[in-house]
CSV table of C-alpha atoms and ligand atoms in Angstrom, one decimal:
chain,number,residue,atom,x,y,z
U,1,UNK,CA,105.8,-17.4,79.2
U,2,UNK,CA,108.7,-19.1,80.8
U,3,UNK,CA,109.4,-21.4,77.9
U,4,UNK,CA,110.1,-18.8,75.3
U,5,UNK,CA,113.6,-17.8,74.3
U,6,UNK,CA,114.9,-14.5,75.7
U,7,UNK,CA,114.5,-12.9,72.2
U,8,UNK,CA,110.8,-13.7,72.3
U,9,UNK,CA,110.4,-12.4,75.8
U,10,UNK,CA,112.0,-9.1,74.7
U,11,UNK,CA,109.0,-8.6,72.5
U,12,UNK,CA,106.1,-10.5,74.0
U,13,UNK,CA,106.6,-10.6,77.8
U,14,UNK,CA,104.8,-8.3,80.3
U,15,UNK,CA,101.8,-7.2,78.3
U,16,UNK,CA,99.1,-9.4,76.7
U,17,UNK,CA,96.2,-7.8,74.8
U,18,UNK,CA,92.8,-9.3,75.6
U,19,UNK,CA,90.1,-9.6,72.9
U,20,UNK,CA,89.7,-6.2,71.2
U,21,UNK,CA,92.3,-4.4,73.3
U,22,UNK,CA,95.3,-2.5,71.8
U,23,UNK,CA,97.9,-4.9,70.5
U,24,UNK,CA,100.7,-2.5,71.6
U,25,UNK,CA,101.3,-1.6,75.3
U,26,UNK,CA,99.3,1.6,75.9
U,27,UNK,CA,100.6,4.6,77.8
U,28,UNK,CA,98.4,5.0,80.9
U,29,UNK,CA,99.1,8.6,81.4
U,30,UNK,CA,97.2,8.9,84.7
U,31,UNK,CA,98.4,9.5,88.2
U,32,UNK,CA,95.2,8.2,89.7
U,33,UNK,CA,92.7,5.3,89.6
U,34,UNK,CA,89.0,5.2,90.2
U,35,UNK,CA,87.3,2.7,92.6
U,36,UNK,CA,83.6,2.2,93.4
U,37,UNK,CA,84.0,1.6,97.2
U,38,UNK,CA,86.1,2.9,100.0
U,39,UNK,CA,86.4,-0.6,101.2
U,40,UNK,CA,88.2,-1.7,98.0
U,41,UNK,CA,90.6,1.2,98.3
U,42,UNK,CA,91.3,0.2,102.0
U,43,UNK,CA,92.1,-3.3,100.8
U,44,UNK,CA,94.6,-1.9,98.3
U,45,UNK,CA,96.3,0.0,101.0
U,46,UNK,CA,96.5,-3.1,103.1
U,47,UNK,CA,98.0,-5.0,100.2
U,48,UNK,CA,95.0,-7.4,100.5
U,49,UNK,CA,93.8,-6.7,97.0
U,50,UNK,CA,95.9,-6.2,93.8
U,51,UNK,CA,95.4,-3.0,91.9
U,52,UNK,CA,96.7,0.5,91.2
U,53,UNK,CA,96.0,3.5,93.4
U,54,UNK,CA,98.7,6.1,92.8
U,55,UNK,CA,101.3,6.2,90.0
U,56,UNK,CA,104.1,7.0,92.5
U,57,UNK,CA,103.7,3.4,93.6
U,58,UNK,CA,102.6,1.6,90.5
U,59,UNK,CA,101.2,2.3,87.0
U,60,UNK,CA,99.9,-0.2,84.4
U,61,UNK,CA,102.4,0.8,81.7
U,62,UNK,CA,105.3,0.8,84.1
U,63,UNK,CA,104.0,-2.5,85.6
U,64,UNK,CA,104.2,-4.2,82.2
U,65,UNK,CA,107.8,-3.1,81.7
U,66,UNK,CA,108.7,-4.3,85.1
U,67,UNK,CA,107.2,-7.7,84.4
U,68,UNK,CA,109.2,-7.9,81.2
U,69,UNK,CA,112.5,-7.0,82.8
U,70,UNK,CA,112.0,-9.4,85.7
U,71,UNK,CA,111.4,-12.1,83.1
U,72,UNK,CA,114.5,-11.2,81.1
U,73,UNK,CA,116.7,-11.3,84.2
U,74,UNK,CA,115.0,-14.4,85.7
U,75,UNK,CA,113.8,-12.6,88.8
U,76,UNK,CA,110.6,-12.8,90.9
U,77,UNK,CA,109.8,-9.1,90.5
U,78,UNK,CA,111.2,-5.7,89.4
U,79,UNK,CA,110.7,-2.1,90.2
U,80,UNK,CA,111.4,0.7,87.7
U,81,UNK,CA,112.9,4.0,88.9
U,82,UNK,CA,113.4,7.5,87.4
U,83,UNK,CA,117.1,6.9,86.8
U,84,UNK,CA,119.9,4.4,87.3
U,85,UNK,CA,121.2,6.4,90.2
U,86,UNK,CA,117.8,6.1,92.0
U,87,UNK,CA,117.9,2.3,91.4
U,88,UNK,CA,121.3,2.0,93.1
U,89,UNK,CA,120.3,4.2,96.0
U,90,UNK,CA,117.0,2.4,96.7
U,91,UNK,CA,118.6,-1.1,96.2
U,92,UNK,CA,121.0,-0.3,98.9
U,93,UNK,CA,118.9,1.7,101.4
U,94,UNK,CA,116.3,-1.1,101.3
U,95,UNK,CA,118.7,-3.3,103.4
U,96,UNK,CA,121.4,-0.9,104.7
U,97,UNK,CA,121.2,2.2,106.9
U,98,UNK,CA,123.0,4.4,109.3
U,99,UNK,CA,125.6,2.4,111.3
U,100,UNK,CA,125.8,-0.3,108.6
U,101,UNK,CA,128.7,-1.3,106.3
U,102,UNK,CA,128.9,-2.4,102.7
U,103,UNK,CA,131.5,-3.7,100.3
U,104,UNK,CA,131.8,-2.4,96.7
U,105,UNK,CA,134.1,-3.3,93.9
U,106,UNK,CA,136.3,-0.4,93.1
U,107,UNK,CA,135.7,-0.9,89.4
U,108,UNK,CA,132.2,0.8,89.1
U,109,UNK,CA,130.6,3.7,87.4
U,110,UNK,CA,131.8,7.1,88.6
U,111,UNK,CA,128.3,8.3,89.6
U,112,UNK,CA,127.9,5.2,91.8
U,113,UNK,CA,131.3,5.8,93.4
U,114,UNK,CA,130.2,9.3,94.4
U,115,UNK,CA,126.8,8.0,95.7
U,116,UNK,CA,128.6,5.5,97.9
U,117,UNK,CA,131.7,7.4,99.0
U,118,UNK,CA,130.0,10.8,99.6
U,119,UNK,CA,126.2,10.7,99.9
U,120,UNK,CA,125.8,7.3,101.6
U,121,UNK,CA,128.7,8.1,103.9
U,122,UNK,CA,126.8,11.3,104.9
U,123,UNK,CA,123.8,9.1,105.7
U,124,UNK,CA,126.0,6.9,108.0
U,125,UNK,CA,126.7,4.0,105.7
U,126,UNK,CA,130.3,3.0,105.6
U,127,UNK,CA,131.7,1.7,102.3
U,128,UNK,CA,134.9,-0.4,101.7
U,129,UNK,CA,136.0,-0.5,98.1
U,130,UNK,CA,137.8,-3.6,97.1
U,131,UNK,CA,139.9,-4.7,94.1
U,132,UNK,CA,137.6,-7.0,92.1
U,133,UNK,CA,140.6,-9.1,91.0
U,134,UNK,CA,141.7,-9.8,94.6
U,135,UNK,CA,141.6,-13.4,95.8
U,136,UNK,CA,139.0,-14.7,98.2
U,137,UNK,CA,141.3,-14.5,101.3
U,138,UNK,CA,142.0,-10.9,100.6
U,139,UNK,CA,138.3,-10.0,99.9
U,140,UNK,CA,137.2,-11.8,103.1
U,141,UNK,CA,139.2,-9.3,105.1
U,142,UNK,CA,136.8,-6.5,104.0
U,143,UNK,CA,133.8,-8.0,105.8
U,144,UNK,CA,132.7,-6.7,109.2
U,145,UNK,CA,130.1,-7.6,111.8
U,146,UNK,CA,127.8,-5.0,110.4
U,147,UNK,CA,128.4,-5.7,106.6
U,148,UNK,CA,125.0,-5.8,104.9
U,149,UNK,CA,125.8,-6.3,101.2
U,150,UNK,CA,128.3,-6.6,98.4
U,151,UNK,CA,128.0,-4.5,95.2
U,152,UNK,CA,129.7,-5.0,91.8
U,153,UNK,CA,129.2,-4.4,88.1
U,154,UNK,CA,129.1,-7.3,85.7
U,155,UNK,CA,131.1,-5.3,83.2
U,156,UNK,CA,132.5,-2.1,84.7
U,157,UNK,CA,131.8,1.3,83.1
U,158,UNK,CA,134.2,2.6,81.9
U,159,UNK,CA,137.1,0.3,83.0
U,160,UNK,CA,135.5,-2.7,81.2
U,161,UNK,CA,136.7,-5.0,84.1
U,162,UNK,CA,134.8,-8.3,84.1
U,163,UNK,CA,133.7,-9.2,87.6
U,164,UNK,CA,134.0,-12.9,88.7
U,165,UNK,CA,130.3,-13.1,89.7
U,166,UNK,CA,130.5,-16.6,91.3
U,167,UNK,CA,133.5,-15.6,93.4
U,168,UNK,CA,131.6,-12.5,94.7
U,169,UNK,CA,128.3,-14.4,95.2
U,170,UNK,CA,129.9,-17.3,97.1
U,171,UNK,CA,131.8,-14.9,99.4
U,172,UNK,CA,128.8,-12.7,100.0
U,173,UNK,CA,126.6,-15.8,100.9
U,174,UNK,CA,129.3,-17.3,103.1
U,175,UNK,CA,129.0,-14.0,105.1
U,176,UNK,CA,125.2,-14.0,105.2
U,177,UNK,CA,124.7,-11.0,102.9
U,178,UNK,CA,123.4,-10.6,99.3
U,179,UNK,CA,125.3,-9.7,96.2
U,180,UNK,CA,123.9,-6.7,94.2
U,181,UNK,CA,125.0,-6.5,90.6
U,182,UNK,CA,124.8,-3.6,88.2
U,183,UNK,CA,124.2,-5.3,84.9
U,184,UNK,CA,123.8,-2.2,82.8
U,185,UNK,CA,126.6,-2.8,80.2
U,186,UNK,CA,126.1,-6.6,79.7
U,187,UNK,CA,122.2,-6.4,79.7
U,188,UNK,CA,120.3,-9.6,80.3
U,189,UNK,CA,120.9,-10.6,76.7
U,190,UNK,CA,124.6,-11.2,77.3
U,191,UNK,CA,124.6,-12.1,81.1
U,192,UNK,CA,122.0,-12.9,83.6
U,193,UNK,CA,123.8,-12.5,87.0
U,194,UNK,CA,121.0,-14.3,89.0
U,195,UNK,CA,122.1,-17.5,87.2
U,196,UNK,CA,125.5,-17.0,88.7
U,197,UNK,CA,124.3,-16.3,92.3
U,198,UNK,CA,123.6,-12.6,92.3
U,199,UNK,CA,120.6,-11.8,94.5
U,200,UNK,CA,119.6,-8.4,93.3
U,201,UNK,CA,120.3,-7.0,89.8
U,202,UNK,CA,120.0,-3.3,88.9
U,203,UNK,CA,120.3,-1.4,85.7
U,204,UNK,CA,120.6,2.1,84.3
U,205,UNK,CA,118.0,1.5,81.6
U,206,UNK,CA,119.2,4.9,80.1
U,207,UNK,CA,121.8,2.8,78.3
U,208,UNK,CA,121.3,-0.2,76.1
U,209,UNK,CA,117.8,-1.1,77.4
U,210,UNK,CA,116.4,2.2,76.1
U,211,UNK,CA,119.1,2.1,73.5
U,212,UNK,CA,118.1,5.3,71.7
U,213,UNK,CA,119.2,7.9,74.3
U,214,UNK,CA,115.7,9.2,74.8
U,215,UNK,CA,114.7,8.3,78.3
U,216,UNK,CA,116.5,8.2,81.7
U,217,UNK,CA,115.5,5.3,83.8
U,218,UNK,CA,116.6,2.5,86.2
U,219,UNK,CA,115.3,-0.8,87.5
U,220,UNK,CA,115.8,-3.1,90.4
U,221,UNK,CA,115.2,-6.8,89.9
U,222,UNK,CA,114.8,-9.2,92.8
U,223,UNK,CA,116.2,-12.7,92.3
U,224,UNK,CA,114.0,-14.1,95.1
U,225,UNK,CA,116.6,-16.6,96.3
U,226,UNK,CA,118.2,-14.8,99.3
U,227,UNK,CA,117.1,-15.8,102.9
U,228,UNK,CA,116.4,-12.4,104.6
U,229,UNK,CA,115.4,-14.2,107.8
U,230,UNK,CA,119.0,-14.8,109.0
U,231,UNK,CA,118.9,-12.1,111.6
U,232,UNK,CA,120.9,-9.5,109.7
U,233,UNK,CA,117.9,-7.8,108.0
U,234,UNK,CA,115.4,-6.7,110.7
U,235,UNK,CA,113.9,-4.2,108.2
U,236,UNK,CA,112.5,-7.2,106.3
U,237,UNK,CA,112.0,-9.8,109.0
U,238,UNK,CA,110.4,-7.6,111.8
U,239,UNK,CA,107.2,-5.5,111.7
U,240,UNK,CA,107.3,-2.3,109.6
U,241,UNK,CA,105.4,0.1,111.8
U,242,UNK,CA,104.9,2.5,108.8
U,243,UNK,CA,103.0,-0.3,107.1
U,244,UNK,CA,100.6,-1.6,109.8
U,245,UNK,CA,103.2,-3.8,111.3
U,246,UNK,CA,103.7,-5.9,108.2
U,247,UNK,CA,106.6,-8.4,108.2
U,248,UNK,CA,107.8,-8.5,104.6
U,249,UNK,CA,109.4,-12.0,104.7
U,250,UNK,CA,106.1,-13.4,106.1
U,251,UNK,CA,103.7,-11.5,104.0
U,252,UNK,CA,105.5,-11.6,100.7
U,253,UNK,CA,107.7,-14.7,100.6
U,254,UNK,CA,110.3,-14.7,97.9
U,255,UNK,CA,109.2,-11.1,96.8
U,256,UNK,CA,109.9,-9.6,100.3
U,257,UNK,CA,112.8,-7.4,99.1
U,258,UNK,CA,111.1,-5.9,96.1
U,259,UNK,CA,107.8,-5.3,97.8
U,260,UNK,CA,109.5,-3.5,100.6
U,261,UNK,CA,111.5,-1.4,98.1
U,262,UNK,CA,108.2,-0.3,96.5
U,263,UNK,CA,105.7,0.1,99.4
U,264,UNK,CA,108.3,1.7,101.8
U,265,UNK,CA,111.1,3.4,99.9
U,266,UNK,CA,109.4,4.3,96.6
U,267,UNK,CA,106.4,5.5,98.7
U,268,UNK,CA,108.7,7.7,100.8
U,269,UNK,CA,111.3,8.8,98.3
U,270,UNK,CA,109.2,8.9,95.1
U,271,UNK,CA,111.8,8.5,92.4
U,272,UNK,CA,109.2,6.9,90.0
U,273,UNK,CA,109.5,6.7,86.3
U,274,UNK,CA,106.9,8.4,84.1
U,275,UNK,CA,104.5,6.2,82.1
U,276,UNK,CA,105.6,7.8,78.9
U,277,UNK,CA,109.3,7.0,79.7
U,278,UNK,CA,108.3,3.4,80.5
U,279,UNK,CA,106.6,3.2,77.1
U,280,UNK,CA,109.8,4.3,75.4
U,281,UNK,CA,111.8,1.9,77.5
U,282,UNK,CA,109.5,-0.9,76.4
U,283,UNK,CA,110.1,0.0,72.7
U,284,UNK,CA,113.8,-0.2,73.3
U,285,UNK,CA,113.5,-3.6,75.0
U,286,UNK,CA,111.6,-5.0,72.0
U,287,UNK,CA,114.8,-4.8,70.0
U,288,UNK,CA,117.4,-5.3,72.7
U,289,UNK,CA,118.4,-8.7,71.5
U,290,UNK,CA,119.0,-7.5,67.9
U,291,UNK,CA,120.8,-4.4,68.9
U,292,UNK,CA,123.2,-6.1,71.4
U,293,UNK,CA,124.3,-8.6,68.8
U,294,UNK,CA,125.2,-5.8,66.4
U,295,UNK,CA,126.8,-3.6,69.1
U,296,UNK,CA,129.0,-6.5,70.0
U,297,UNK,CA,130.0,-7.6,66.5
U,298,UNK,CA,130.7,-4.0,65.5
U,299,UNK,CA,132.7,-3.3,68.7
U,300,UNK,CA,134.8,-6.5,68.2
U,301,UNK,CA,135.6,-5.6,64.6
U,302,UNK,CA,136.6,-2.0,65.5
U,303,UNK,CA,138.7,-3.2,68.5
U,304,UNK,CA,140.5,-5.7,66.2
U,305,UNK,CA,141.1,-3.0,63.5
U,306,UNK,CA,142.5,-0.6,66.1
U,307,UNK,CA,144.8,-3.3,67.5
U,308,UNK,CA,146.5,-3.6,64.1
U,309,UNK,CA,146.9,0.2,63.6
U,310,UNK,CA,150.3,1.5,64.4
U,311,UNK,CA,149.1,5.0,65.6
U,312,UNK,CA,147.2,3.2,68.4
U,313,UNK,CA,149.0,2.6,71.6
U,314,UNK,CA,146.6,0.1,73.2
U,315,UNK,CA,143.1,-1.2,73.0
U,316,UNK,CA,140.9,-2.4,75.9
U,317,UNK,CA,137.9,-4.7,75.0
U,318,UNK,CA,137.2,-7.9,76.9
U,319,UNK,CA,136.2,-9.6,73.6
U,320,UNK,CA,139.8,-9.4,72.4
U,321,UNK,CA,141.9,-12.5,73.0
U,322,UNK,CA,144.7,-10.3,74.2
U,323,UNK,CA,142.5,-8.9,77.0
U,324,UNK,CA,143.2,-9.7,80.6
U,325,UNK,CA,139.5,-10.5,81.1
U,326,UNK,CA,139.0,-12.6,78.0
U,327,UNK,CA,138.4,-15.9,79.8
U,328,UNK,CA,136.1,-14.4,82.4
U,329,UNK,CA,134.2,-12.7,79.6
U,330,UNK,CA,133.9,-16.0,77.8
U,331,UNK,CA,132.5,-17.6,80.9
U,332,UNK,CA,130.0,-15.0,81.9
U,333,UNK,CA,129.2,-13.5,78.5
U,334,UNK,CA,129.8,-16.2,75.9
U,335,UNK,CA,127.8,-14.3,73.2
U,336,UNK,CA,129.6,-11.0,73.6
U,337,UNK,CA,130.1,-8.3,76.1
U,338,UNK,CA,129.0,-4.8,75.1
U,339,UNK,CA,129.6,-2.1,72.5
U,340,UNK,CA,131.9,0.1,74.6
U,341,UNK,CA,135.7,-0.1,74.0
U,342,UNK,CA,138.5,2.1,75.1
U,343,UNK,CA,141.9,2.8,73.5
U,344,UNK,CA,144.9,5.1,73.6
U,345,UNK,CA,146.4,7.1,70.8
U,346,UNK,CA,150.2,7.3,70.5
U,347,UNK,CA,151.3,10.9,71.3
U,348,UNK,CA,149.0,11.1,74.4
U,349,UNK,CA,146.5,13.7,75.3
U,350,UNK,CA,147.2,16.1,72.4
U,351,UNK,CA,146.7,13.4,69.7
U,352,UNK,CA,143.6,12.0,71.5
U,353,UNK,CA,142.0,15.4,71.2
U,354,UNK,CA,143.1,15.8,67.6
U,355,UNK,CA,141.6,12.4,66.6
U,356,UNK,CA,138.3,13.1,68.3
U,357,UNK,CA,137.9,16.5,66.8
U,358,UNK,CA,138.4,15.0,63.3
U,359,UNK,CA,135.7,12.3,63.7
U,360,UNK,CA,132.7,13.0,61.6
U,361,UNK,CA,130.3,10.0,62.1
U,362,UNK,CA,131.2,9.5,65.8
U,363,UNK,CA,130.0,12.4,67.9
U,364,UNK,CA,131.5,13.7,71.1
U,365,UNK,CA,129.0,13.0,73.8
U,366,UNK,CA,129.0,12.1,77.5
U,367,UNK,CA,126.4,9.4,77.1
U,368,UNK,CA,127.3,5.8,76.1
U,369,UNK,CA,125.5,2.7,75.0
U,370,UNK,CA,123.0,3.9,72.5
U,371,UNK,CA,122.4,3.2,68.7
U,372,UNK,CA,124.8,6.0,67.6
U,373,UNK,CA,128.6,5.8,67.7
U,374,UNK,CA,130.0,8.3,70.2
U,375,UNK,CA,133.4,9.1,71.8
U,376,UNK,CA,134.6,10.8,75.0
U,377,UNK,CA,138.0,11.9,76.1
U,378,UNK,CA,137.8,11.8,79.9
U,379,UNK,CA,141.1,13.7,80.4
U,380,UNK,CA,139.8,16.8,78.6
U,381,UNK,CA,136.2,16.6,79.8
U,382,UNK,CA,134.8,14.6,82.8
U,383,UNK,CA,138.3,14.4,84.5
U,384,UNK,CA,139.8,17.7,83.2
U,385,UNK,CA,140.6,19.1,86.6
U,386,UNK,CA,143.1,16.2,87.2
U,387,UNK,CA,146.8,16.3,86.4
U,388,UNK,CA,148.3,13.5,84.3
U,389,UNK,CA,149.6,11.8,87.4
U,390,UNK,CA,146.2,12.0,89.1
U,391,UNK,CA,144.6,10.6,86.0
U,392,UNK,CA,146.8,7.5,86.0
U,393,UNK,CA,145.9,7.0,89.7
U,394,UNK,CA,142.2,7.2,88.9
U,395,UNK,CA,142.7,4.5,86.2
U,396,UNK,CA,142.1,7.0,83.4
U,397,UNK,CA,145.1,7.3,81.1
U,398,UNK,CA,145.6,10.8,79.6
U,399,UNK,CA,145.4,9.3,76.1
U,400,UNK,CA,142.2,7.2,76.9
U,401,UNK,CA,139.4,7.5,74.5
U,402,UNK,CA,136.1,5.8,75.4
U,403,UNK,CA,134.2,4.8,72.3
U,404,UNK,CA,130.7,3.6,72.4
U,405,UNK,CA,130.2,1.6,69.2
U,406,UNK,CA,126.7,2.0,67.7
U,407,UNK,CA,124.8,-0.1,65.2
U,408,UNK,CA,125.7,1.8,62.0
U,409,UNK,CA,127.5,-0.2,59.3
U,410,UNK,CA,130.9,-1.2,60.8
U,411,UNK,CA,132.8,-0.2,57.6
U,412,UNK,CA,131.6,3.4,58.1
U,413,UNK,CA,132.7,3.5,61.7
U,414,UNK,CA,136.1,2.2,60.8
U,415,UNK,CA,136.4,4.5,57.8
U,416,UNK,CA,135.6,7.4,60.1
U,417,UNK,CA,138.4,6.4,62.5
U,418,UNK,CA,140.8,5.9,59.5
U,419,UNK,CA,140.3,9.3,58.1
U,420,UNK,CA,140.6,11.0,61.5
U,421,UNK,CA,143.8,9.1,62.2
U,422,UNK,CA,145.4,10.5,59.1
U,423,UNK,CA,145.2,13.9,60.9
U,424,UNK,CA,147.2,12.5,63.8
U,425,UNK,CA,151.1,12.5,63.4
M,1,PLP,C1,124.8,5.4,83.6
M,1,PLP,C2,125.1,4.4,84.6
M,1,PLP,C3,124.5,4.5,85.9
M,1,PLP,C4,123.6,5.7,86.3
M,1,PLP,O1,122.4,5.7,85.6
M,1,PLP,P1,121.6,7.0,85.2
M,1,PLP,O2,120.4,6.4,84.5
M,1,PLP,O3,122.5,7.9,84.4
M,1,PLP,O4,121.2,7.6,86.5
M,1,PLP,C5,124.7,3.5,86.8
M,1,PLP,N1,125.5,2.4,86.5
M,1,PLP,C6,126.1,2.3,85.3
M,1,PLP,C7,126.9,1.1,85.0
M,1,PLP,C8,125.9,3.3,84.3
M,1,PLP,O5,126.5,3.1,83.1
């Protein structure tokens, strides 16, 4: 299906009904698969025959969705996980372990920061956080002998920093390590990081890919371009004793990374998605291209409207010409960035809370990036234990409101803000 536009792939890729079969991807709600000979099952275990044997490792519904997402991102293969957090964890542990070091952009999702700084640290992985805007000379200083990867987000949640993907990819490759990119906010509709040199792409599919806030999920996509045989990744280039001495780079070629992630880490850690959730994710993917267009045009209109309102102190959206990341956004996401914006209300914390409590259409929720407009005030919720000074240090201004613009009519979203702002002095 390589010649179709990405919009067509959203709908058609990954599942093809044969004569008389269901037109729509079926939910294979089965953990198990029947075979007629033990010999066949043996071959499956040895990866000599293709087929399903246990849903922890693979399932036909999940498999179709994985093929679709791999095609959308332009990768050689993909593996779905039970959440975005599981995708980040497996993507890293697949090539990095106790005694190793990794570099991560400081502008990443808070849950990912915790995973890296607390849990991976406990597992013996050392992490250096870097300023994504630093120049190449400065970033180079973060590399060590035992550095195994670089990690960044295309469009950071919630800071909306746009990462210079080519800068990070070139630097990673110069040091013989891959670049892993979390592409959750941009989605493959707006940016395909592999085209800019990323080696592995991950997503929390719980956000725009699902798009309806109904199913947690994650995915890892293998770009298939990185040379794992450079001596730094013995886990891929030397025999895996837990898999009959298989050498992934020899047995699986360009898919070595994603095959290892599945047959070794998913086998052992078991954070698999349910077939039912994969079905829901697939429904979301079928309209991803339409929804992203509307999320972006609505968000830009709301951001522009807020910019001209004199009760608003500041607006952060990379689609605004006034934004620090406007030119990087134009380069990497020429068709739009995402539906999430942030802004500050004059009068600080107190007025931010007042504005939010008076919104009627936009609901206060912790989630972002689904069809319904929602807001969150980190200073009084997720970050409420911090003082105003600590908030500023964490990059979360006390007046910051994060607004995830949905796909309702934009006039209704703006009218809601307008009426709520009349309550703010
Ligand atoms: C939400 C999110 C995650 C974590 O995903 P879950 O599905 O909630 O586990 C990771 N990265 C980014 C950018 C996110 O927005």
